[in-house]
């Protein structure tokens, strides 16, 4: 089996990798959050929430309508 | 204690699905949350054999009409824990990654909360913690969670630690 030697990175290269990873993660997270907030406003989503409120109410958990 | 959390009140939730495997629930304080399990190649890279099973677990506050810091609500953690268990029931080979958001400086509080609910499921799941340290000193706690008896547990943990430690060249 062929062994591929991994390059040992310098501390600067490692830091650059981490910074790049975090930057990309934050950008994607912001996009995902915005998408979720947009989806929340749709009638389909509001219908799901209405059903959830009804289900919760049957168990005595009253969620006020926004 | 475990029994206590399983019996404690929790909210009904709904699986919305979509490309991020979203779940939603609302609280008595009118907050709406989405819990997502988004397929991610960010950590292990597309070539990793673990990549198809890796999902980033996120908790998104979708609507906060009062625009205030959410109040203490004992039903939220059991609800999130139930959603987590529900997803793993559907996909038991899941490798869940959770990165705590640090933009508001509350990352350690978030990490502690995850620890709290994880405690109740520690007989089912196993978690490993590490952190990303950004150039200017901001810490991003990161956790990996898999089923306790995952057949590739050791390899997954090794690869996770290698990546987080920044040894993964060519990302």
Tab-separated table of C-alpha atoms in Angstrom, chain B:
chain	number	residue	atom	x	y	z
B	1	UNK	CA	-31.286	13.058	36.259
B	2	UNK	CA	-31.532	11.538	32.803
B	3	UNK	CA	-35.084	10.445	33.570
B	4	UNK	CA	-35.811	13.972	34.733
B	5	UNK	CA	-34.897	15.503	31.374
B	6	UNK	CA	-36.726	12.874	29.382
B	7	UNK	CA	-39.847	13.595	31.394
B	8	UNK	CA	-39.438	17.363	31.432
B	9	UNK	CA	-41.743	19.379	29.193
B	10	UNK	CA	-40.644	19.908	25.640
B	11	UNK	CA	-42.136	21.461	22.572
B	12	UNK	CA	-43.589	19.639	19.627
B	13	UNK	CA	-41.388	20.004	16.596
B	14	UNK	CA	-41.784	19.497	12.888
B	15	UNK	CA	-39.343	18.098	10.347
B	16	UNK	CA	-39.325	20.487	7.408
B	17	UNK	CA	-36.603	18.670	5.488
B	18	UNK	CA	-34.933	20.462	2.601
B	19	UNK	CA	-31.238	20.372	1.785
B	20	UNK	CA	-30.363	21.265	5.375
B	21	UNK	CA	-32.618	18.697	7.056
B	22	UNK	CA	-34.402	21.405	9.023
B	23	UNK	CA	-36.603	20.989	12.062
B	24	UNK	CA	-38.662	23.808	13.583
B	25	UNK	CA	-40.309	24.573	16.905
B	26	UNK	CA	-41.801	27.544	18.728
B	27	UNK	CA	-41.607	28.481	22.381
B	28	UNK	CA	-44.049	30.042	24.843
B	29	UNK	CA	-41.967	33.216	24.569
B	30	UNK	CA	-42.869	33.426	20.843
B	31	UNK	CA	-39.398	32.473	19.699
B	32	UNK	CA	-39.065	30.293	16.621
B	33	UNK	CA	-36.031	28.058	16.233
B	34	UNK	CA	-34.726	25.979	13.391
B	35	UNK	CA	-32.411	23.077	14.045
B	36	UNK	CA	-30.515	22.058	10.936
B	37	UNK	CA	-28.244	19.203	9.909
B	38	UNK	CA	-26.490	20.527	6.861
B	39	UNK	CA	-24.302	18.212	4.804
B	40	UNK	CA	-20.804	19.629	4.973
B	41	UNK	CA	-17.479	18.966	3.289
B	42	UNK	CA	-15.881	21.910	5.059
B	43	UNK	CA	-14.213	19.888	7.757
B	44	UNK	CA	-13.160	16.553	6.311
B	45	UNK	CA	-13.047	17.577	2.657
B	46	UNK	CA	-14.938	15.987	-0.233
B	47	UNK	CA	-12.433	13.152	-0.645
B	48	UNK	CA	-12.847	11.818	2.877
B	49	UNK	CA	-14.816	8.601	3.201
B	50	UNK	CA	-16.588	10.244	6.153
B	51	UNK	CA	-17.770	13.251	4.126
B	52	UNK	CA	-21.168	11.792	3.036
B	53	UNK	CA	-22.075	11.163	6.675
B	54	UNK	CA	-20.948	14.508	8.050
B	55	UNK	CA	-23.532	17.125	8.952
B	56	UNK	CA	-23.143	20.470	10.593
B	57	UNK	CA	-25.630	20.780	13.405
B	58	UNK	CA	-26.916	24.355	13.905
B	59	UNK	CA	-29.402	26.088	16.134
B	60	UNK	CA	-30.895	29.102	14.382
B	61	UNK	CA	-33.107	31.626	16.117
B	62	UNK	CA	-35.374	32.345	13.174
B	63	UNK	CA	-37.762	34.794	14.799
B	64	UNK	CA	-37.468	36.812	17.966
B	65	UNK	CA	-40.328	39.324	17.838
B	66	UNK	CA	-39.412	41.068	21.100
B	67	UNK	CA	-35.822	41.407	19.869
B	68	UNK	CA	-34.547	40.695	23.379
B	69	UNK	CA	-32.048	38.178	24.697
B	70	UNK	CA	-34.041	34.893	24.928
B	71	UNK	CA	-35.320	34.151	28.437
B	72	UNK	CA	-34.503	30.993	30.324
B	73	UNK	CA	-36.798	28.262	29.055
B	74	UNK	CA	-36.353	24.775	30.475
B	75	UNK	CA	-38.251	23.172	27.597
B	76	UNK	CA	-35.749	24.211	24.902
B	77	UNK	CA	-32.863	21.880	25.757
B	78	UNK	CA	-35.020	18.722	25.947
B	79	UNK	CA	-36.628	19.733	22.645
B	80	UNK	CA	-33.259	20.111	20.917
B	81	UNK	CA	-32.108	16.830	22.444
B	82	UNK	CA	-35.219	15.084	21.082
B	83	UNK	CA	-34.636	16.521	17.614
B	84	UNK	CA	-31.039	15.343	17.740
B	85	UNK	CA	-32.126	11.848	18.726
B	86	UNK	CA	-34.786	11.855	16.000
B	87	UNK	CA	-32.234	12.711	13.308
B	88	UNK	CA	-29.822	10.023	14.477
B	89	UNK	CA	-32.626	7.501	14.483
B	90	UNK	CA	-33.144	8.226	10.786
B	91	UNK	CA	-29.415	8.330	10.011
B	92	UNK	CA	-27.463	6.386	12.650
B	93	UNK	CA	-24.088	6.756	10.883
B	94	UNK	CA	-24.264	10.529	11.178
B	95	UNK	CA	-21.187	12.460	12.197
B	96	UNK	CA	-22.486	15.699	13.663
B	97	UNK	CA	-20.264	18.735	13.926
B	98	UNK	CA	-21.235	21.664	16.098
B	99	UNK	CA	-19.290	24.914	15.948
B	100	UNK	CA	-20.240	27.521	18.537
B	101	UNK	CA	-20.852	30.948	17.101
B	102	UNK	CA	-18.541	33.508	18.677
B	103	UNK	CA	-19.818	36.675	17.026
B	104	UNK	CA	-21.512	37.899	20.230
B	105	UNK	CA	-18.891	36.573	22.648
B	106	UNK	CA	-21.305	33.949	24.067
B	107	UNK	CA	-19.602	30.911	22.553
B	108	UNK	CA	-18.578	29.388	25.880
B	109	UNK	CA	-22.145	29.684	27.223
B	110	UNK	CA	-23.405	27.922	24.076
B	111	UNK	CA	-20.815	25.224	24.485
B	112	UNK	CA	-21.850	24.689	28.095
B	113	UNK	CA	-25.492	24.337	27.046
B	114	UNK	CA	-24.588	21.694	24.494
B	115	UNK	CA	-22.653	19.885	27.225
B	116	UNK	CA	-25.732	20.020	29.461
B	117	UNK	CA	-28.087	18.306	27.063
B	118	UNK	CA	-25.413	15.957	25.827
B	119	UNK	CA	-24.990	14.716	29.385
B	120	UNK	CA	-28.452	13.190	29.283
B	121	UNK	CA	-27.648	11.204	26.158
B	122	UNK	CA	-24.112	10.206	26.998
B	123	UNK	CA	-25.090	6.551	27.065
B	124	UNK	CA	-26.140	6.805	23.392
B	125	UNK	CA	-23.716	9.322	21.901
B	126	UNK	CA	-20.065	10.113	22.313
B	127	UNK	CA	-18.655	13.598	21.915
B	128	UNK	CA	-15.192	14.985	21.409
B	129	UNK	CA	-14.406	18.662	21.899
B	130	UNK	CA	-11.760	20.896	20.495
B	131	UNK	CA	-11.522	24.457	19.315
B	132	UNK	CA	-10.451	26.696	16.499
B	133	UNK	CA	-8.316	29.617	17.541
B	134	UNK	CA	-8.551	32.509	15.146
B	135	UNK	CA	-5.614	34.780	14.439
B	136	UNK	CA	-6.835	37.549	16.749
B	137	UNK	CA	-7.520	35.230	19.655
B	138	UNK	CA	-11.213	34.420	19.212
B	139	UNK	CA	-11.979	30.855	20.269
B	140	UNK	CA	-14.553	28.788	18.372
B	141	UNK	CA	-15.416	25.655	20.363
B	142	UNK	CA	-16.126	22.739	18.060
B	143	UNK	CA	-17.645	19.375	18.963
B	144	UNK	CA	-18.045	16.160	17.046
B	145	UNK	CA	-20.827	13.795	18.069
B	146	UNK	CA	-21.430	10.240	16.882
B	147	UNK	CA	-23.256	7.189	18.180
B	148	UNK	CA	-21.349	5.563	21.010
B	149	UNK	CA	-20.845	2.334	19.097
B	150	UNK	CA	-19.999	3.840	15.720
B	151	UNK	CA	-17.784	1.269	13.955
B	152	UNK	CA	-15.258	3.918	12.824
B	153	UNK	CA	-15.190	5.845	16.043
B	154	UNK	CA	-11.389	5.889	16.476
B	155	UNK	CA	-10.680	6.840	12.859
B	156	UNK	CA	-13.272	9.623	12.944
B	157	UNK	CA	-11.847	11.097	16.131
B	158	UNK	CA	-8.288	10.905	14.755
B	159	UNK	CA	-9.257	12.619	11.521
B	160	UNK	CA	-11.251	15.258	13.365
B	161	UNK	CA	-8.358	16.152	15.639
B	162	UNK	CA	-5.936	16.250	12.705
B	163	UNK	CA	-8.161	18.662	10.836
B	164	UNK	CA	-8.878	20.894	13.793
B	165	UNK	CA	-5.222	21.067	14.655
B	166	UNK	CA	-4.631	22.471	11.215
B	167	UNK	CA	-2.533	19.626	9.827
B	168	UNK	CA	-4.855	19.122	6.908
B	169	UNK	CA	-2.853	20.591	4.069
B	170	UNK	CA	-4.521	21.911	0.955
B	171	UNK	CA	-7.918	22.789	2.465
